PDB file of C-alpha atoms in Angstrom:
ATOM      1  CA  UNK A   1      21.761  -8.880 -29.474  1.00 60.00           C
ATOM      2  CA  UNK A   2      23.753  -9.338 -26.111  1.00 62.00           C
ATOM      3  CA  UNK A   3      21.843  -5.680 -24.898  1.00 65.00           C
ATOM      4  CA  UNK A   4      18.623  -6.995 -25.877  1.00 64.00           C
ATOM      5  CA  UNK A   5      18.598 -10.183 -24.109  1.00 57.00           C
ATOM      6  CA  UNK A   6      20.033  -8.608 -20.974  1.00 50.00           C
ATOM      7  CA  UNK A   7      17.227  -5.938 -21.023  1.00 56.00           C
ATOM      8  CA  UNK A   8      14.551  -8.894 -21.688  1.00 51.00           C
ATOM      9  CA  UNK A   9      16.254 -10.652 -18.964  1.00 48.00           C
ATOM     10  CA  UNK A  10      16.520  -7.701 -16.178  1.00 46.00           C
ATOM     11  CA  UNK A  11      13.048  -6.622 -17.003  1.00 47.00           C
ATOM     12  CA  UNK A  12      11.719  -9.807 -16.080  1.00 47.00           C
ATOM     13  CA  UNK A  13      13.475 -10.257 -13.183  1.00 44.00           C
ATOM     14  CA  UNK A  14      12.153  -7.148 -12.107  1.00 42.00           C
ATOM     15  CA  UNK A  15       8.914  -7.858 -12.417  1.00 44.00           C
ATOM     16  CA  UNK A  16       8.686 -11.384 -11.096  1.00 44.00           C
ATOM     17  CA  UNK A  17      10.791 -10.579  -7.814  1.00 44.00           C
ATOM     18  CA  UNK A  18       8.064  -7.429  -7.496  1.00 46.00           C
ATOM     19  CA  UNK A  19       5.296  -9.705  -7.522  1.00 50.00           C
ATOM     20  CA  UNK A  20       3.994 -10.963  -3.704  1.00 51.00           C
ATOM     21  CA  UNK A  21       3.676 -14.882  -5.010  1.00 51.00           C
ATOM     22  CA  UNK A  22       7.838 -14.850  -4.178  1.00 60.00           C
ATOM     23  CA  UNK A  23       7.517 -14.383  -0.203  1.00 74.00           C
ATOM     24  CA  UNK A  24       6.294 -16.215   2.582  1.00 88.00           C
ATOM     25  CA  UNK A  25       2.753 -14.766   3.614  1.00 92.00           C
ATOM     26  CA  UNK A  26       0.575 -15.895   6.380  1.00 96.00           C
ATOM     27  CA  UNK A  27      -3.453 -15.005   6.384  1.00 96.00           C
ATOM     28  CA  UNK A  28      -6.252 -15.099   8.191  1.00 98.00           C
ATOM     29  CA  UNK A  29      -9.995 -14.701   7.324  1.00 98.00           C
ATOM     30  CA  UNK A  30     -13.200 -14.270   8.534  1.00 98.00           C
ATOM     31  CA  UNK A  31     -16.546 -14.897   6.553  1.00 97.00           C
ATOM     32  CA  UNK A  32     -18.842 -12.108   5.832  1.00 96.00           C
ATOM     33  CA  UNK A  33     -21.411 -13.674   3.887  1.00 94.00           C
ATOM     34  CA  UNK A  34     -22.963 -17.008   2.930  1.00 94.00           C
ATOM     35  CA  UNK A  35     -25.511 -18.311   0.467  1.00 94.00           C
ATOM     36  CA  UNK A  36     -27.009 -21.853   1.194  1.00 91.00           C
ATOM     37  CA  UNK A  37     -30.570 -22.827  -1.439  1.00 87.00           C
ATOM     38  CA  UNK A  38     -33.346 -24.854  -0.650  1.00 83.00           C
ATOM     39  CA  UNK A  39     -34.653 -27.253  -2.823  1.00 78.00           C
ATOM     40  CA  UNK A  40     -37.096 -24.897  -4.058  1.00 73.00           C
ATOM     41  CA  UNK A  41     -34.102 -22.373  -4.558  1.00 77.00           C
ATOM     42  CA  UNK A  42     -35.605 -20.048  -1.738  1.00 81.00           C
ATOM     43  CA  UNK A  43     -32.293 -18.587   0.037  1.00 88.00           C
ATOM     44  CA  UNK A  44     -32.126 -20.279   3.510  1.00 87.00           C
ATOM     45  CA  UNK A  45     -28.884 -19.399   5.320  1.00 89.00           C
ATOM     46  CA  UNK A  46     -28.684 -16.639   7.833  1.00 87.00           C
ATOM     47  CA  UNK A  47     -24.865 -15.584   7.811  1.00 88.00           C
ATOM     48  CA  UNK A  48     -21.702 -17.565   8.650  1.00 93.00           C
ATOM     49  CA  UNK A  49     -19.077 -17.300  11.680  1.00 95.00           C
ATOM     50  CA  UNK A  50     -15.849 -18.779  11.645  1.00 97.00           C
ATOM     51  CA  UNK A  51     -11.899 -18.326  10.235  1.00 98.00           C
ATOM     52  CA  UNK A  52      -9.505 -19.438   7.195  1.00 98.00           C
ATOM     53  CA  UNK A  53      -6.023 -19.623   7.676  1.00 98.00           C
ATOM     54  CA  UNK A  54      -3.131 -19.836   5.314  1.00 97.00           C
ATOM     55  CA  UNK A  55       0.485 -20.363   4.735  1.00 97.00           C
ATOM     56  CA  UNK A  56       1.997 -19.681   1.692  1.00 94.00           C
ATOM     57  CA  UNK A  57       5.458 -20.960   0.620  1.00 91.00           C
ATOM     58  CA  UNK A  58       7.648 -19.115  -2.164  1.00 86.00           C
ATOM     59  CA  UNK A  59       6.978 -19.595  -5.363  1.00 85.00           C
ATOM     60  CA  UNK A  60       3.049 -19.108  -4.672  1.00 88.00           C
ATOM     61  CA  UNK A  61       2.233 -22.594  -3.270  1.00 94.00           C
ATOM     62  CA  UNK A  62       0.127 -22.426  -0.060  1.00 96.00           C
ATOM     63  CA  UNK A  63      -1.851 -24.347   2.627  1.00 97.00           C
ATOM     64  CA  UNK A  64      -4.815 -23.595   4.036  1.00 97.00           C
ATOM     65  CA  UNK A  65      -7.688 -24.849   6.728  1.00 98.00           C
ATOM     66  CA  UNK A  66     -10.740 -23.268   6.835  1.00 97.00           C
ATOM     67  CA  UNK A  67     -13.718 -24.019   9.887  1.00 97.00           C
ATOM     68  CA  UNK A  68     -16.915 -22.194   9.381  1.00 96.00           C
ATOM     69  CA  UNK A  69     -20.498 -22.204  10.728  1.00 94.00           C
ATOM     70  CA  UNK A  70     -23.294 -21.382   8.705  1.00 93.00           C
ATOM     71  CA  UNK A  71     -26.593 -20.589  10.745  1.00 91.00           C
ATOM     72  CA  UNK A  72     -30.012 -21.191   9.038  1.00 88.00           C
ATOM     73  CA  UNK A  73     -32.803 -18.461   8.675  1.00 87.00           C
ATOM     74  CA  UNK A  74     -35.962 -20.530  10.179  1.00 82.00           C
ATOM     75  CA  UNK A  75     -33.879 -22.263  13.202  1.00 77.00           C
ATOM     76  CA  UNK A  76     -31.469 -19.995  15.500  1.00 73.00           C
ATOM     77  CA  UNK A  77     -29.933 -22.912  16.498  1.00 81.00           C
ATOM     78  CA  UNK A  78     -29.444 -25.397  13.555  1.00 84.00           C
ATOM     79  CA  UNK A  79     -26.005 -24.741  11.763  1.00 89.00           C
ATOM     80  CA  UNK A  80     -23.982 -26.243   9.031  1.00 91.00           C
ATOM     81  CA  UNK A  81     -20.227 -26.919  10.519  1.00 92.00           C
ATOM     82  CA  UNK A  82     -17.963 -27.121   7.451  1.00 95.00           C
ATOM     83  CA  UNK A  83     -14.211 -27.920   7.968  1.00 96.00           C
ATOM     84  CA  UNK A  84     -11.917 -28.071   4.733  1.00 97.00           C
ATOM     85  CA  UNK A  85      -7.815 -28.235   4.223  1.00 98.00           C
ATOM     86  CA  UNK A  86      -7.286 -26.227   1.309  1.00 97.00           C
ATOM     87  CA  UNK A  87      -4.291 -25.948  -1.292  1.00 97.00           C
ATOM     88  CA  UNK A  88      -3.537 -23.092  -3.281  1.00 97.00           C
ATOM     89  CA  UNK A  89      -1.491 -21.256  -5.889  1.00 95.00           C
ATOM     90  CA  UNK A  90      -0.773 -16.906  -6.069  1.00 92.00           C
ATOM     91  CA  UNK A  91      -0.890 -16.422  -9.694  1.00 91.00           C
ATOM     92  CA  UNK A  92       2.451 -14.248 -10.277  1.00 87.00           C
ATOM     93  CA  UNK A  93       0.104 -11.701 -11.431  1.00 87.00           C
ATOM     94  CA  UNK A  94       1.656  -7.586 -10.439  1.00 85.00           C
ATOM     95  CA  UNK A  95       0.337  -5.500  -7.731  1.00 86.00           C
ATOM     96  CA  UNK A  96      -2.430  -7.279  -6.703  1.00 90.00           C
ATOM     97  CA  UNK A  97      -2.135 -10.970  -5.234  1.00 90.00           C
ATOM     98  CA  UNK A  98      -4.761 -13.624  -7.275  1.00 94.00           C
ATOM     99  CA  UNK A  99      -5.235 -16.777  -5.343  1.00 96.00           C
ATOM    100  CA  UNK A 100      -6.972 -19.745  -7.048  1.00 97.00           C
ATOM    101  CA  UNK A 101      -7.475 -22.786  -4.486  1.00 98.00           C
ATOM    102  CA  UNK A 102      -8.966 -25.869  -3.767  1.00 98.00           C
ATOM    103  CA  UNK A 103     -10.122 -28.069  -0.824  1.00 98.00           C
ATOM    104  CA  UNK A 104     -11.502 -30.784   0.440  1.00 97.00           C
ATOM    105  CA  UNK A 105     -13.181 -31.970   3.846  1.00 97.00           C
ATOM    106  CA  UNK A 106     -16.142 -32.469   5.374  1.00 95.00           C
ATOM    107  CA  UNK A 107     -19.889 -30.851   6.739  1.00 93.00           C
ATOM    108  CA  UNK A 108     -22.314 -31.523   9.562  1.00 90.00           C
ATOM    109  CA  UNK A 109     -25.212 -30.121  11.053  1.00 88.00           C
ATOM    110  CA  UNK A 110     -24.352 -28.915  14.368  1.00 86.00           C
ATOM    111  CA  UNK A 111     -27.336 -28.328  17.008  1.00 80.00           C
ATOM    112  CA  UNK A 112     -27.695 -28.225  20.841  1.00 73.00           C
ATOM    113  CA  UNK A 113     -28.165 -31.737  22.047  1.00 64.00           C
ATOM    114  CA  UNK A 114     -26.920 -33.014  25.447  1.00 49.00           C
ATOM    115  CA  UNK A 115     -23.632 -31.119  26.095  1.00 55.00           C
ATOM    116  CA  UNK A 116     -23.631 -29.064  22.831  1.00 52.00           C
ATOM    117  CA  UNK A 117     -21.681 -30.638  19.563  1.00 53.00           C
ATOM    118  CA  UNK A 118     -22.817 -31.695  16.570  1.00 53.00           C
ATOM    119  CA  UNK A 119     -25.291 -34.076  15.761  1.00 72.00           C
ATOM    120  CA  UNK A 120     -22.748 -36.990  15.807  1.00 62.00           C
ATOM    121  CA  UNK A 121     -25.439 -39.146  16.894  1.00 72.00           C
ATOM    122  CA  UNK A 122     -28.382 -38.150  14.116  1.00 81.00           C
ATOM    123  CA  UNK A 123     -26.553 -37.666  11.304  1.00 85.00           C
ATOM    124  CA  UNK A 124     -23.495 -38.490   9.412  1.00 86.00           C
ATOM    125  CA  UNK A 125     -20.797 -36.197   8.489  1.00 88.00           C
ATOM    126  CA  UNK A 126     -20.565 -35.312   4.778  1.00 90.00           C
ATOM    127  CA  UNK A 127     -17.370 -35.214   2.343  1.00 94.00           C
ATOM    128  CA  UNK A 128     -17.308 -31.638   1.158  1.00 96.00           C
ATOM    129  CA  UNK A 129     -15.005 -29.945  -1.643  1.00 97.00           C
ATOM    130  CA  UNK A 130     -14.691 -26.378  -2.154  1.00 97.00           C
ATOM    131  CA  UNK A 131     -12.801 -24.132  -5.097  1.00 98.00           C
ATOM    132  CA  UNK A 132     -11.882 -20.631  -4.257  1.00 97.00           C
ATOM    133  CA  UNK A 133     -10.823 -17.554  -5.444  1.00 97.00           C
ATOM    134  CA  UNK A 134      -9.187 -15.006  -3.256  1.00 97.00           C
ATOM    135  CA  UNK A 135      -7.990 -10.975  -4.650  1.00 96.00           C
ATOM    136  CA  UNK A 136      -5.651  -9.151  -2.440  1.00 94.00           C
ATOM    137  CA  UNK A 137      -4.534  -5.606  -2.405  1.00 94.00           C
ATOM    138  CA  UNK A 138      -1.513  -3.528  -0.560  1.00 91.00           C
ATOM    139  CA  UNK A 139      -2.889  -1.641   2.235  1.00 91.00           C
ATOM    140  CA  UNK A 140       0.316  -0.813   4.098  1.00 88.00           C
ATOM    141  CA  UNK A 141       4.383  -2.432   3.232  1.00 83.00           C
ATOM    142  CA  UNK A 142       4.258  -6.434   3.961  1.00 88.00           C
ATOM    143  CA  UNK A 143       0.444  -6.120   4.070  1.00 93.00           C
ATOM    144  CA  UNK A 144      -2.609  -6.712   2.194  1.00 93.00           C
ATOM    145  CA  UNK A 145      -6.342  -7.425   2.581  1.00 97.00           C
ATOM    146  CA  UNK A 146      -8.420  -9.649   0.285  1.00 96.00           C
ATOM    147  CA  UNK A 147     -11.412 -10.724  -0.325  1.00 98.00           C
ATOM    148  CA  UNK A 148     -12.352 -14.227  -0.960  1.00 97.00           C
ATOM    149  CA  UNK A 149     -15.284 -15.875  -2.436  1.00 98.00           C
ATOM    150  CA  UNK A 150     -15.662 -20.126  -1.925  1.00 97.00           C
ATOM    151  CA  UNK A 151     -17.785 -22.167  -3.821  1.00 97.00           C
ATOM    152  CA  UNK A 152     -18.678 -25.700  -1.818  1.00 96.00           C
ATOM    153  CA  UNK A 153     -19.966 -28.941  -2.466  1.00 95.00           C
ATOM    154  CA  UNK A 154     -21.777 -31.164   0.187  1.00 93.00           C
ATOM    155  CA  UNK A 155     -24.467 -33.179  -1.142  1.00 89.00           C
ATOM    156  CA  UNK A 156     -24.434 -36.324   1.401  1.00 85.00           C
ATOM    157  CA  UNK A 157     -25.030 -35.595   5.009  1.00 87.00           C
ATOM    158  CA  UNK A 158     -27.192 -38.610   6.192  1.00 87.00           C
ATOM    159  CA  UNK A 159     -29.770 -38.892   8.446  1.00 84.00           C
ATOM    160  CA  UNK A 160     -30.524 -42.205  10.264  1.00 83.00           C
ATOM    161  CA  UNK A 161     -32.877 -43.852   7.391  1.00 86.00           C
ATOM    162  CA  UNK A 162     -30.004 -42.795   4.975  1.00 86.00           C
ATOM    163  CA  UNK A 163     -31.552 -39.841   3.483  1.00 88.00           C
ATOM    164  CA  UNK A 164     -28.960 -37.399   2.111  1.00 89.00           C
ATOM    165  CA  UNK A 165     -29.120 -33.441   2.780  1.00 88.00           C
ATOM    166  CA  UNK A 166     -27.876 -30.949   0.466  1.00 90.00           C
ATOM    167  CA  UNK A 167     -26.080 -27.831   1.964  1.00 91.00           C
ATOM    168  CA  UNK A 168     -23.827 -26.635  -0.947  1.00 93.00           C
ATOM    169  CA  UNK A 169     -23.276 -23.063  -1.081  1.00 94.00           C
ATOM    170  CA  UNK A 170     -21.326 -19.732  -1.045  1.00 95.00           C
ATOM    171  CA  UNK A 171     -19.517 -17.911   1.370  1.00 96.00           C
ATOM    172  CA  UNK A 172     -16.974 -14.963   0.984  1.00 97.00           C
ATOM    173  CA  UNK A 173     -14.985 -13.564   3.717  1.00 97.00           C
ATOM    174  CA  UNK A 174     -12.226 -10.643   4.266  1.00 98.00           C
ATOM    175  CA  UNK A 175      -8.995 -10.953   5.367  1.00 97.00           C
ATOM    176  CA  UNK A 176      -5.733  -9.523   5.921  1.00 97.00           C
ATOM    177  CA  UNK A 177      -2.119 -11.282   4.963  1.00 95.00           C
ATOM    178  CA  UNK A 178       1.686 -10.677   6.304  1.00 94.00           C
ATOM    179  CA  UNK A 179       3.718 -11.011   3.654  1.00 87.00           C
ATOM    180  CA  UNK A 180       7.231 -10.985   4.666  1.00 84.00           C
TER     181      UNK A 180
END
């Protein structure tokens, strides 16, 4: 009985200490895609620019911020500035490294106006929430890439006669982490 709970109990420890949710990682991201509908469920954004960073702790509990710009297809110069501090947990999952996350923050249009910025002065920032999902795979020792696919919510931007905008979307992105 002794041999069989030792096994149970090495063979466990093998495989959680194996997994990447026990180290201290750091990431950074990039988008490479984003998916914003029109009321009429036409497909109106044009790409996204921007980064995601994250820290994770051991035991698979992480921070994140993530500042993105989403252009528009029918205006070059109307874009959707999202900002979001994000919390996460790596699912002690083997091999690969499963990230489920959430955040919360806010959106804006941002357009030229006098000196750049965002429309500060037309419109009125939005909350925004986002969930997440991120997969990563070993590409080299005490690295991995992943991709990341994040679902947001921002249904209140407000113009001046209180009219509210919807710009909930989609963006994924690539990145690579240190995990050390």
């Amino acid at each position: 009985m002794k041999k069989i709970i030792l096994t149970v109990f090495a063979a466990s420890s093998l495989l959680l200490y194996s997994t990447p949710s026990f180290a201290i990682s750091l990431s950074v991201g990039v988008p490479i895609g984003a998916s914003i509908k029109n009321d009429a469920g036409s497909e109106v954004a044009d790409g996204a620019s921007g980064y995601f960073l994250g820290v994770q702790l051991p035991f698979g509990l992480g921070l994140g911020m993530d500042s993105h710009k989403t252009k528009f297809k029918d205006d070059s110069t109307l874009k959707v500035a999202t900002s979001m501090y994000n919390l996460y947990y790596q699912l002690p999952v083997p091999v690969v490294s499963l990230i489920l996350g959430l955040g919360t923050g806010n959106s804006n249009f941002d357009c030229p106006g006098s000196g750049g910025g965002t429309c500060a002065e037309i419109f009125d920032k939005g909350a925004a929430t986002q969930w997440y999902t991120s997969i990563g795979f070993p590409i080299i020792p005490f690295f991995d890439i992943h991709l990341s696919y994040r679902s947001i919510t921002s249904k209140n931007i407000k113009d001046p006669d209180g009219d509210k905008y919807d710009v909930s979307g989609t963006i994924t992105g690539i990145g690579l982490a240190f995990n050390f």
